[in-house]
CSV table of C-alpha atoms and ligand atoms in Angstrom, one decimal:
chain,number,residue,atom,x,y,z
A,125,UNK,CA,142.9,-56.9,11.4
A,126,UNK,CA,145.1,-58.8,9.7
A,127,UNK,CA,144.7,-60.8,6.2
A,128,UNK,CA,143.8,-64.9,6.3
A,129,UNK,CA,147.5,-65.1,4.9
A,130,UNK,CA,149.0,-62.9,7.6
A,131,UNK,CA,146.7,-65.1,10.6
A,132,UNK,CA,147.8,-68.5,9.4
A,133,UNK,CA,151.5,-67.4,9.2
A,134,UNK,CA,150.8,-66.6,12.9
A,135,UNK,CA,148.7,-69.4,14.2
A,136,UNK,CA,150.8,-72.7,12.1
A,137,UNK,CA,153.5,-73.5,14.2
A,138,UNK,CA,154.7,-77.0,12.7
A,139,UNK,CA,158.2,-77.8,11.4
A,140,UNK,CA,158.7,-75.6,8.1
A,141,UNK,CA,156.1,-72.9,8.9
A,142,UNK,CA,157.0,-69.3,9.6
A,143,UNK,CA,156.3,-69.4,13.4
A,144,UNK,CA,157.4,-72.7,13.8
A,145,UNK,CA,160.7,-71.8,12.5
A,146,UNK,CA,161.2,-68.5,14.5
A,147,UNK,CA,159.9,-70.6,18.2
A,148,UNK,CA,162.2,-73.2,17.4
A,149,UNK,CA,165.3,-70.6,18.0
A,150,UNK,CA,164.2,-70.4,21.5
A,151,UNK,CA,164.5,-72.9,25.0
A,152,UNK,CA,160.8,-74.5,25.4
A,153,UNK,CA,159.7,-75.1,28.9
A,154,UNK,CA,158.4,-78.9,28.3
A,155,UNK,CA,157.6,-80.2,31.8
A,156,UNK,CA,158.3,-79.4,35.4
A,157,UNK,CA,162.0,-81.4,36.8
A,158,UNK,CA,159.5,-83.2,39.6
A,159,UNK,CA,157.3,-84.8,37.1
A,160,UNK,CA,160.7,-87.2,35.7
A,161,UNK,CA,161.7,-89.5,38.4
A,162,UNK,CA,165.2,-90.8,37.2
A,163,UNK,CA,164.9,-94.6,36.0
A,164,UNK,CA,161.1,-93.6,35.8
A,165,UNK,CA,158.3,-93.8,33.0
A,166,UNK,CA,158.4,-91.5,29.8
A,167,UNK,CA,156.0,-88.7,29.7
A,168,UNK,CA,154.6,-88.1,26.4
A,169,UNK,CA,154.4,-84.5,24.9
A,170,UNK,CA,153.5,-82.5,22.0
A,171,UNK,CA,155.2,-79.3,21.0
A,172,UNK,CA,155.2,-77.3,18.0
A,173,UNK,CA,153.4,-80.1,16.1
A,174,UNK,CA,156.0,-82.8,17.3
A,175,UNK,CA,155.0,-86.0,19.1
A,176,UNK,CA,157.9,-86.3,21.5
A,177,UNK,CA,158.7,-88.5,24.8
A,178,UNK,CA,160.4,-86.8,27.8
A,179,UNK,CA,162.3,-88.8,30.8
A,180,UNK,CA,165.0,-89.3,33.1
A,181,UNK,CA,167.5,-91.8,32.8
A,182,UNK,CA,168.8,-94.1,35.8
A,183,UNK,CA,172.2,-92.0,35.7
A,184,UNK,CA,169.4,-88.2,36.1
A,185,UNK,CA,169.7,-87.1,32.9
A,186,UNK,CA,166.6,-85.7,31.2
A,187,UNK,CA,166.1,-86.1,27.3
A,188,UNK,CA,163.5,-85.0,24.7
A,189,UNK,CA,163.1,-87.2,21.9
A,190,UNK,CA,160.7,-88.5,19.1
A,191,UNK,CA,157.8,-90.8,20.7
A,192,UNK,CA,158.6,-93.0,17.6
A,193,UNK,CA,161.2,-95.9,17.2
A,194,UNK,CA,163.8,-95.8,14.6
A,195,UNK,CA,162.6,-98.9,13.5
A,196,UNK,CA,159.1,-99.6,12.8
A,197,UNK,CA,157.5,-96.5,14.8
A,198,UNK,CA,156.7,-97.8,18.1
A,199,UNK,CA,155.9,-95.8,20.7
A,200,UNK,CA,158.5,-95.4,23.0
A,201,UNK,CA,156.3,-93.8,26.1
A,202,UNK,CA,156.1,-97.9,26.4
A,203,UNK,CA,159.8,-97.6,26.2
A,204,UNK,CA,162.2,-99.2,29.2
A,205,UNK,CA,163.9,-97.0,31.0
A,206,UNK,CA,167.8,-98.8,31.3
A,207,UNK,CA,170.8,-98.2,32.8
A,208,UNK,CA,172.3,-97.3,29.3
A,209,UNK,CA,169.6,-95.7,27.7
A,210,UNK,CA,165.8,-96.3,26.7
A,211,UNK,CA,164.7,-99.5,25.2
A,212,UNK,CA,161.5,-100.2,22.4
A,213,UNK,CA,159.6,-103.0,23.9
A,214,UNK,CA,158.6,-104.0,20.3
A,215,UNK,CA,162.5,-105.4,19.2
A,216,UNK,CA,165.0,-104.4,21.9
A,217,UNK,CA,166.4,-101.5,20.3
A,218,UNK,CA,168.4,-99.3,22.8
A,219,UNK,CA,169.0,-95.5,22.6
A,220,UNK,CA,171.4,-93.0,24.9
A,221,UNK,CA,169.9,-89.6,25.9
A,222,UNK,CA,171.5,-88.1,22.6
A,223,UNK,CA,169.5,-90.1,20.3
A,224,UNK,CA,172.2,-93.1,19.1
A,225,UNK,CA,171.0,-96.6,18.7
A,226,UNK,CA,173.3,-97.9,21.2
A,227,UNK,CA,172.4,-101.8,20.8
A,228,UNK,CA,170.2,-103.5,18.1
A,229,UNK,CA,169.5,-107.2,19.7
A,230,UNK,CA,167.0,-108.8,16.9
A,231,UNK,CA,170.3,-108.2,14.2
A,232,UNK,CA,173.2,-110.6,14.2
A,233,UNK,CA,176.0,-109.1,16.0
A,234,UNK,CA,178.4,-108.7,13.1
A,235,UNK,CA,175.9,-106.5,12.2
A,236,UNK,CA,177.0,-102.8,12.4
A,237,UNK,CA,173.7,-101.6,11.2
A,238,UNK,CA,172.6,-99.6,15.0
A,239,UNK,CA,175.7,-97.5,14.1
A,240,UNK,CA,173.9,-95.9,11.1
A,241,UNK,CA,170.9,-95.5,13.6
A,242,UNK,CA,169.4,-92.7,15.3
A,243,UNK,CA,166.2,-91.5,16.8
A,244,UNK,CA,165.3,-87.8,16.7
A,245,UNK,CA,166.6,-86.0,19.8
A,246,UNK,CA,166.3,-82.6,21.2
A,247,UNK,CA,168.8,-81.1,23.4
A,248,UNK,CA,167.7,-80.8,27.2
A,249,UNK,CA,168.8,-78.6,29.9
A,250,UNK,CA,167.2,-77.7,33.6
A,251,UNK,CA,166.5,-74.6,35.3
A,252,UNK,CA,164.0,-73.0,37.5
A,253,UNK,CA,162.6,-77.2,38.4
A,254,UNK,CA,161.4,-76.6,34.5
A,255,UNK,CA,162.9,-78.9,31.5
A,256,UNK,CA,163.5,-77.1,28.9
A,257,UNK,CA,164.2,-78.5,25.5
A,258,UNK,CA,165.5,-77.1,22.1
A,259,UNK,CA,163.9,-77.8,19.0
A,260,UNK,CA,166.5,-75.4,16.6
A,261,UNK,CA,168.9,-75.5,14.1
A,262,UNK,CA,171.8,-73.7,16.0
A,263,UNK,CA,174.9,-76.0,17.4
A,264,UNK,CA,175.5,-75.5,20.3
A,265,UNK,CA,172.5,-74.3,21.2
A,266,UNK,CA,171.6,-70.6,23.0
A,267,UNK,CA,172.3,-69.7,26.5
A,268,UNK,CA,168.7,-70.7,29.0
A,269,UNK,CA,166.7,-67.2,29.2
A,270,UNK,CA,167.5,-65.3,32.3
A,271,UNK,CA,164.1,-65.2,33.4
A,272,UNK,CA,164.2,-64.1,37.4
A,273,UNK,CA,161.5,-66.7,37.9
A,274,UNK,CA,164.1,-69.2,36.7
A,275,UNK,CA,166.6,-68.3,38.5
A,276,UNK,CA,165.2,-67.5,42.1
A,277,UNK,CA,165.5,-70.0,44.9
A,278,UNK,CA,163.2,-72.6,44.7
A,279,UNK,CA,161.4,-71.8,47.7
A,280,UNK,CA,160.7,-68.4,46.1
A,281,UNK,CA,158.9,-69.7,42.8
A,282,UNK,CA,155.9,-71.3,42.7
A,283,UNK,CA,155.2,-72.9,38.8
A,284,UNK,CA,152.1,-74.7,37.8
A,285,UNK,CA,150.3,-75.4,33.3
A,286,UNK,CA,147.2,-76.4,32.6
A,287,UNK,CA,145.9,-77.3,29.2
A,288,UNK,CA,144.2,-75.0,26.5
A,289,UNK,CA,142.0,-76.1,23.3
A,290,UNK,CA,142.8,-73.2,21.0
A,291,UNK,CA,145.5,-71.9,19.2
A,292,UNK,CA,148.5,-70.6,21.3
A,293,UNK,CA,147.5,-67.1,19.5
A,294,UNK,CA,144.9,-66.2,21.2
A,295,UNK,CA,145.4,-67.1,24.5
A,296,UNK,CA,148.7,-65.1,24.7
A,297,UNK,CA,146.7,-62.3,23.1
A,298,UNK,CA,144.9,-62.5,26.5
A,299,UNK,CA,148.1,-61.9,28.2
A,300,UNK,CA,149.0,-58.3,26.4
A,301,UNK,CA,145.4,-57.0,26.4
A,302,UNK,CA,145.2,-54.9,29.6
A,303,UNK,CA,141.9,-53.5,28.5
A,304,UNK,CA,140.0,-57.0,29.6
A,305,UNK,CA,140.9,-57.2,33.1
A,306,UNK,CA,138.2,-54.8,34.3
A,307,UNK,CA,135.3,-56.7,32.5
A,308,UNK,CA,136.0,-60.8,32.1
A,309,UNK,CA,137.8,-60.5,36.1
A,310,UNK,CA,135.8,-57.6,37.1
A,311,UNK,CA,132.6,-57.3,39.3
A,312,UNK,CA,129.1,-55.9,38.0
A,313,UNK,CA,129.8,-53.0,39.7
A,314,UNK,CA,133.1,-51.6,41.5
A,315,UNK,CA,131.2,-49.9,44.6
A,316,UNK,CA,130.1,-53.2,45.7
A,317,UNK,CA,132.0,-54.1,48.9
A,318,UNK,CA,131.1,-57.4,48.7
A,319,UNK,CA,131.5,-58.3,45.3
A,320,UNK,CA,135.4,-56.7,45.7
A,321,UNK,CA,135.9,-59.0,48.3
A,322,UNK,CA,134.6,-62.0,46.2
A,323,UNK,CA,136.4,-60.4,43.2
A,324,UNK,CA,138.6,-63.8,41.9
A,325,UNK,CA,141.1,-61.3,40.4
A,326,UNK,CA,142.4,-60.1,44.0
A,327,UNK,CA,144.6,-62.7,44.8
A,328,UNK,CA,146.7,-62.3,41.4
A,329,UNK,CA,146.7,-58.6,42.6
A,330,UNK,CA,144.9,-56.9,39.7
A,331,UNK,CA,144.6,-54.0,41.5
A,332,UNK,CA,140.9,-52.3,42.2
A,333,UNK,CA,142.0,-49.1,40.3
A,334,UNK,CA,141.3,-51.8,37.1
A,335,UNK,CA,137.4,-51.8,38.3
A,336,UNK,CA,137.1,-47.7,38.7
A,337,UNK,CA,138.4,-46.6,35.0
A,338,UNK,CA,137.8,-49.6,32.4
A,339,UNK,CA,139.2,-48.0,29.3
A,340,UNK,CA,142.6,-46.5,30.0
A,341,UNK,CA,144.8,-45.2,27.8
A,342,UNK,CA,147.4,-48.1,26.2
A,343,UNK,CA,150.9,-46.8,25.2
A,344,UNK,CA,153.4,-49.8,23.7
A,345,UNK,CA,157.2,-49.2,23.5
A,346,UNK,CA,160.0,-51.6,21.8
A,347,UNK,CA,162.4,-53.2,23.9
A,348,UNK,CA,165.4,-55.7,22.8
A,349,UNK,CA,163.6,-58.6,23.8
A,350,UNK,CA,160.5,-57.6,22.8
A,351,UNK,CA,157.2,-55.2,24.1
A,352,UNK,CA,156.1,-53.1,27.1
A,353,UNK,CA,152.9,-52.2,27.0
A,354,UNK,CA,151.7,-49.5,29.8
A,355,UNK,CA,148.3,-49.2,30.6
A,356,UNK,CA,147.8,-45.7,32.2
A,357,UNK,CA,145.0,-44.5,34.4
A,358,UNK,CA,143.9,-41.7,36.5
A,359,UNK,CA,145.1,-41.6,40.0
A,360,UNK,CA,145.3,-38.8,43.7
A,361,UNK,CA,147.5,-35.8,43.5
A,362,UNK,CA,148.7,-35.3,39.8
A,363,UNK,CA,149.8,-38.8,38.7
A,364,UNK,CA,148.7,-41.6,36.8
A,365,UNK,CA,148.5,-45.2,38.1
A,366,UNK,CA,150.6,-47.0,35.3
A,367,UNK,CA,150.3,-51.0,35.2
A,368,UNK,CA,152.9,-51.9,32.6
A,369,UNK,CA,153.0,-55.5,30.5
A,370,UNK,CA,156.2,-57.4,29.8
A,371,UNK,CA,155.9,-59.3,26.3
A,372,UNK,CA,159.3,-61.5,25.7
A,373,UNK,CA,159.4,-62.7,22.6
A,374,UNK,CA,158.1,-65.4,21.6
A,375,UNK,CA,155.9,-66.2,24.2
A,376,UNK,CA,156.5,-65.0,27.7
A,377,UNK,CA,154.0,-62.5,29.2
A,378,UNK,CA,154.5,-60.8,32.8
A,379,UNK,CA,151.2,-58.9,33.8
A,380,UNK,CA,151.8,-56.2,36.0
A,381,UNK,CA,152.1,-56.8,39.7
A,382,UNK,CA,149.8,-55.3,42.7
A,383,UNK,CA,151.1,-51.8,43.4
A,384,UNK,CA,153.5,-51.3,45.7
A,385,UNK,CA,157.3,-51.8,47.1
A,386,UNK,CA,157.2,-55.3,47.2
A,387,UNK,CA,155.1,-57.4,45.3
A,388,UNK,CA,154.4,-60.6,44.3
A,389,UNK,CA,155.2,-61.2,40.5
A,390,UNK,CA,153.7,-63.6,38.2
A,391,UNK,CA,154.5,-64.8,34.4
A,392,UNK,CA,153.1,-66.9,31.7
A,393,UNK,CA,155.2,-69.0,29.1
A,394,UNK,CA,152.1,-70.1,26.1
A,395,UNK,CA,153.5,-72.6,24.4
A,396,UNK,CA,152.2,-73.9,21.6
A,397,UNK,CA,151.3,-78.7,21.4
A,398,UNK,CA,150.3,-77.3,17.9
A,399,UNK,CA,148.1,-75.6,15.8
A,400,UNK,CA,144.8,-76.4,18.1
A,401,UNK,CA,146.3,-76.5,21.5
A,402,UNK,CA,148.7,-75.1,24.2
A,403,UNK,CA,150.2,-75.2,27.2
A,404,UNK,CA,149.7,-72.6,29.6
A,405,UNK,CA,152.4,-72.5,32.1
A,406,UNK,CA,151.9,-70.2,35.1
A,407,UNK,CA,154.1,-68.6,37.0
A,408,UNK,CA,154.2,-66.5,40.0
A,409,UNK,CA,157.6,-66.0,42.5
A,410,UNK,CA,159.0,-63.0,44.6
A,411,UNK,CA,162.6,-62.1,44.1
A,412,UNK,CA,163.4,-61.8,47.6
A,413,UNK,CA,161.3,-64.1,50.0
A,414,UNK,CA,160.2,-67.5,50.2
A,415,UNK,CA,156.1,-67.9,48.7
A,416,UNK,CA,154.1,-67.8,51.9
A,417,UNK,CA,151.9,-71.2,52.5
A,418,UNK,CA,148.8,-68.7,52.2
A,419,UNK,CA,149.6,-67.9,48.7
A,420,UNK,CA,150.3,-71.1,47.7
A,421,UNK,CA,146.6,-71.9,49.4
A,422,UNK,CA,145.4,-69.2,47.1
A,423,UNK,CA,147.0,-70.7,44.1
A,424,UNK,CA,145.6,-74.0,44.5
A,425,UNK,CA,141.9,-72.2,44.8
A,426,UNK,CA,142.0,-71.0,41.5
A,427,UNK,CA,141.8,-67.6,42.4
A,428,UNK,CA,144.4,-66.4,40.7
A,429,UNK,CA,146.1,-67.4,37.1
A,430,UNK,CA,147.1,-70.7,38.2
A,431,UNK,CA,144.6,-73.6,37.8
A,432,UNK,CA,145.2,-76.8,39.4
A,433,UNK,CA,142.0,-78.5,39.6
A,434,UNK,CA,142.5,-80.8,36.9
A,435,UNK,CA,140.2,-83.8,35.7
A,436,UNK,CA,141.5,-87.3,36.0
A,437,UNK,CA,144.8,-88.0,33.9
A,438,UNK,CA,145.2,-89.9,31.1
A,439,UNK,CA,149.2,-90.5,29.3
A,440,UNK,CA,148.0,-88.5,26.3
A,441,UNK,CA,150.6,-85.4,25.8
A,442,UNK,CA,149.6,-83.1,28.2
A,443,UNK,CA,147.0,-85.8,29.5
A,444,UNK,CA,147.5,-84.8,33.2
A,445,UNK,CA,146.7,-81.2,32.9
A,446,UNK,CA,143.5,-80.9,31.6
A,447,UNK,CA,141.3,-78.2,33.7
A,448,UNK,CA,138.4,-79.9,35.7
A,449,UNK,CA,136.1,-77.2,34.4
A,450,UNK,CA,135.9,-76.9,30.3
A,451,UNK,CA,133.7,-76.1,27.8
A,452,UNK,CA,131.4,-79.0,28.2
A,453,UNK,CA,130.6,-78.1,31.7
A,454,UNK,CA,130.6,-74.4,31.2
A,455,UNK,CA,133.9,-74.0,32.8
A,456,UNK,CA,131.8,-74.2,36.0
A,457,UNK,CA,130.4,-71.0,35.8
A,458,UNK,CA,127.9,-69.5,38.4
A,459,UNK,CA,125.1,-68.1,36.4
A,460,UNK,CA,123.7,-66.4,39.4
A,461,UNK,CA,127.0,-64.7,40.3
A,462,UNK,CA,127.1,-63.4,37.1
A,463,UNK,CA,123.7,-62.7,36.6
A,464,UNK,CA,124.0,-60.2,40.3
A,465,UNK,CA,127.7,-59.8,41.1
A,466,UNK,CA,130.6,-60.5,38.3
A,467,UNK,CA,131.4,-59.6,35.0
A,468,UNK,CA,132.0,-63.1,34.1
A,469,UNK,CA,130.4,-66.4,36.0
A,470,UNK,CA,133.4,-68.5,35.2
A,471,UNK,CA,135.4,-68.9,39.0
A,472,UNK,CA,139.1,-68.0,38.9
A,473,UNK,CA,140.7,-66.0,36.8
A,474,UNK,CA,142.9,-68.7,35.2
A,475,UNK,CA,139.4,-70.8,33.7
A,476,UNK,CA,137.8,-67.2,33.2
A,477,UNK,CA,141.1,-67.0,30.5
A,478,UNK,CA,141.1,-70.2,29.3
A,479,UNK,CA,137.2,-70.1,28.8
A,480,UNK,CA,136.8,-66.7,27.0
A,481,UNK,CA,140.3,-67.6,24.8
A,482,UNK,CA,138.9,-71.0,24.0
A,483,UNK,CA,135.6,-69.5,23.0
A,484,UNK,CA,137.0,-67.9,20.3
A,485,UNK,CA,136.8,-71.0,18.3
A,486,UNK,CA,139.5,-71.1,15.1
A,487,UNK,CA,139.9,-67.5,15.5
A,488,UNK,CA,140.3,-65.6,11.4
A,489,UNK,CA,141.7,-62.4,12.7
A,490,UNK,CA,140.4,-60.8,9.1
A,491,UNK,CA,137.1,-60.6,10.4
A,492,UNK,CA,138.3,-58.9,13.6
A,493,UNK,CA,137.8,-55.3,14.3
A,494,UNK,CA,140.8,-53.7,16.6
A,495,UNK,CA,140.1,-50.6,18.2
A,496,UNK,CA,142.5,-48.5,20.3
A,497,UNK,CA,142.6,-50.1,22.9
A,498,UNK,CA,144.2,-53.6,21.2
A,499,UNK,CA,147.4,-51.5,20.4
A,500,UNK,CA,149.0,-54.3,22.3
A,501,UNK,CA,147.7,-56.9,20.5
A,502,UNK,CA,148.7,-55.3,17.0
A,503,UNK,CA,151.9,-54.3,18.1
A,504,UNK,CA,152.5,-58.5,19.8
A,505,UNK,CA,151.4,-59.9,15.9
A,506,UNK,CA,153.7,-56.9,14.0
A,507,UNK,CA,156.9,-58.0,16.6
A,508,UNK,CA,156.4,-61.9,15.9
A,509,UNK,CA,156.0,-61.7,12.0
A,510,UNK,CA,158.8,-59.1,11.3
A,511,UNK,CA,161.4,-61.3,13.7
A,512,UNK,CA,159.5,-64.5,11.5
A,513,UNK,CA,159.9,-62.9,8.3
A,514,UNK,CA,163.1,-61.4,9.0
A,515,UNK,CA,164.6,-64.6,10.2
A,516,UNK,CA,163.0,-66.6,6.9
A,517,UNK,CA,164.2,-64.4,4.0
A,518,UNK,CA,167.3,-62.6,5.8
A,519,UNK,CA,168.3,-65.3,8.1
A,520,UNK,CA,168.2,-62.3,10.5
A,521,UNK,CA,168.7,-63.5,14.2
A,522,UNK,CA,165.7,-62.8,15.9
A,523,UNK,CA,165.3,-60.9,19.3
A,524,UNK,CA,165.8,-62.6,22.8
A,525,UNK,CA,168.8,-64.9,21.9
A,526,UNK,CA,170.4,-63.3,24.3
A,527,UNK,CA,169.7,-64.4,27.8
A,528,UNK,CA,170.5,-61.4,29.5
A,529,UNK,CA,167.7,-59.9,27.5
A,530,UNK,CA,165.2,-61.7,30.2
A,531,UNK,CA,166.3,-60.1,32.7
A,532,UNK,CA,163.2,-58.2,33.3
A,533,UNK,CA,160.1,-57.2,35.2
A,534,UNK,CA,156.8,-56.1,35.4
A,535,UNK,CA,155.3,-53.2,37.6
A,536,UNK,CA,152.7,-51.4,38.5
A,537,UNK,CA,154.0,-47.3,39.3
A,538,UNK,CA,152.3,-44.1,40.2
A,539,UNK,CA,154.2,-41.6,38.3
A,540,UNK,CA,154.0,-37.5,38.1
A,541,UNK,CA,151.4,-36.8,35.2
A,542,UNK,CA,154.6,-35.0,33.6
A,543,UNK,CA,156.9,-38.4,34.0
A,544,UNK,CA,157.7,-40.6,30.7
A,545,UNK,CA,156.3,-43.8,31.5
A,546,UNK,CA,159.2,-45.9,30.4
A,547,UNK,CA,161.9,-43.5,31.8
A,548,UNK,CA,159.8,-43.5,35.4
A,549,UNK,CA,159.7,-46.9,35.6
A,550,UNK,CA,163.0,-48.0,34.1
A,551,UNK,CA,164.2,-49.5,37.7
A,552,UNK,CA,161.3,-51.7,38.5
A,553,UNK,CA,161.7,-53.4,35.0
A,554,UNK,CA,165.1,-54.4,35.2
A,555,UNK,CA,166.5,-57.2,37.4
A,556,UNK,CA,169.2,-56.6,39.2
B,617,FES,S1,159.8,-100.8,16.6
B,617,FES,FE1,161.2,-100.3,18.2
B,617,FES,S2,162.6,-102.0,18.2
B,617,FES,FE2,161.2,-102.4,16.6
B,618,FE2,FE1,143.0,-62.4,31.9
């Protein structure tokens, strides 16, 4: 539980608010390299509270910049795309990918007015086919995470976001509570041959162990960069069957992986429009092979966490990425499955997220009440305000500014009943 001071410095997350000051010291995915054709149309986004405009110039630069003119506020997703930099329909005026007005045609030329001119402008960088912006004070900016996923061949990644209607809170909550996956992506009952085969959460490797014991014991442990939280469970022949959480700070999440030598991995970056919406970004690559066709096939069928069945677009921020199924269509759900089968009616595991996160409504965490088994969830809030708070009244650097501190993974492990967790698994959640 937390007090209503305590959840607002949390959830607020525009400029001069205590989150949005401690997020803005990190890279922000923004959109994917393959959605800005160079010389093509602005995209228009909204993060941390900001109305921005992303693009490519003719030359294949990318930029991040207020949606807004200098001048009198147009919208520059209307913008021209030039040779030497974007142009406001409404009067001409011309700006580079750095943000200087670069020609000013409706003032005299002895003018030298442009030169005092210039329109808010983030700096912009590419990896992993993501644009990633930074919104922060510090010149020159950090080095890019080393996040594997980023860094893998192309072939090897496969990235897709969809659109929430909540606070970015909550739905990263989602992604540090271990303790849901055997209920909200779980069948009715986990002897049911059938329903396991149905089961949505198979294909994002949940592991069936998650059906047999629903309430396993939760152990979180620091890290530089931020948490690991190990979800322990019985398993054969004296060991335990531990599925172990990667929180980055501020907003990366790796669930754990299938068990096994060789899995398939999969990440989440929540990033906050602002205050009432986010953008889920999805992630899932292998850090040795190419992603086979077949999982891709999975991907796209929603039966895992990525959700690409959006509705139609519209050029609102985010516009293009809104889920097909939502709260006005019950996320699609399947009464009768859920009334005989599953846990949860909602297909895939991605919507069954987004509709169980977005249910929560404008969450006050002071009328919550955490049980043991949310030890994650404390321990996420306790590591974002102390970094916050830290950063605000100490100007303390705050964890993850690093890049090397990204170089991890999740896993899945059955240790020796005697084994430390974190010390058993140390090598599967490191990169190498
Ligand atoms: S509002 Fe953009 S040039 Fe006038
Ligand atoms: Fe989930």
């Amino acid at each position: 539980m937390l007090t209503a001071e305590e959840n607002a410095q949390l959830t607020r997350v525009g400029p001069g608010t205590l989150m949005g000051e401690l997020m803005r010291q990190y890279w922000i995915p923004v959109v994917q390299s393959s959605e800005l054709a160079a010389g093509g149309r602005p995209k228009r986004v909204r993060i941390l509270g900001e109305d921005l405009i992303a693009y490519r110039n003719p030359g294949g630069r990318t930029a991040v910049c207020s949606e807004f003119c200098a001048h009198r506020r147009a919208s520059l997703y209307f913008a021209r795309n030039e040779e030497r930099g974007l142009r406001c329909v409404y009067h001409g005026w011309q700006y580079g990918v750095d943000g200087g007005c670069i020609d000013m045609p409706n003032e005299r030329p002895e003018s030298s007015f442009q030169d005092k001119v210039t329109l808010p402008t983030y700096p912009c960088a590419e990896r992993g086919g993501v644009v990633w912006t930074y919104m922060g004070p510090a010149s020159p900016p950090p080095g890019l995470p080393d996040l594997e996923w980023a860094l893998v061949p192309e072939a090897q990644r496969f990235v897709s976001k969809f659109w929430q209607g909540c606070n970015y809170l909550q739905a990263l909550e989602g992604g540090v509570d271990p303790a849901h996956i055997s209920f909200l992506h779980g069948v009715l009952n986990a002897r049911d041959e059938e329903a396991r085969r149905i089961l949505d959460s198979a294909a994002a490797g949940f592991g069936f162990a998650s059906q047999l014991e629903r309430a396993p014991h939760i152990e979180v442990a620091d890290t530089p960069t931020g948490l690991l939280l190990g979800a322990r469970r019985e398993a054969p022949a004296g060991q335990y069957y531990w599925r172990i959480t990667q929180y980055l700070l501020p907003f990366h999440t790796m669930p754990p992986p299938e068990v096994g030598d060789d899995p398939l991995m999969h990440a989440h970056v929540w990033i906050p429009m602002d205050d009432d919406q986010l953008v889920n970004w999805c992630i899932s690559w292998h850090p040795t092979r190419a992603i086979t066709r077949e999982e891709i096939a999975e991907f796209h069928a929603g039966s895992s966490i990525h959700v690409t069945a959006y509705a139609p677009a519209s050029s609102d921020a985010y516009g293009d990425i809104r889920p097909a199924a939502h709260r006005a269509n019950d996320y699609l759900a399947d009464w009768e499955a859920q009334r005989t089968r599953k846990f949860f009616g909602v297909p895939g595991v991605g919507a069954q997220d987004k509709a169980i996160t977005e249910s929560q409504g404008v969450f006050d965490r002071s009328l919550e009440r955490l049980g043991r088994a949310d030890l994650g969830i404390i321990r996420v809030r306790k590591r974002l305000l102390d970094a916050a708070t830290a950063l605000r009244t100490q100007r303390v650097a705050p964890p993850g500014l690093d890049p090397a501190g990204y170089r991890v993974r999740p896993a899945s492990v059955l240790l020796a009943k005697e084994m430390p967790w974190v010390e058993g698994a140390k090598d599967r959640l490191v990169v190498r």
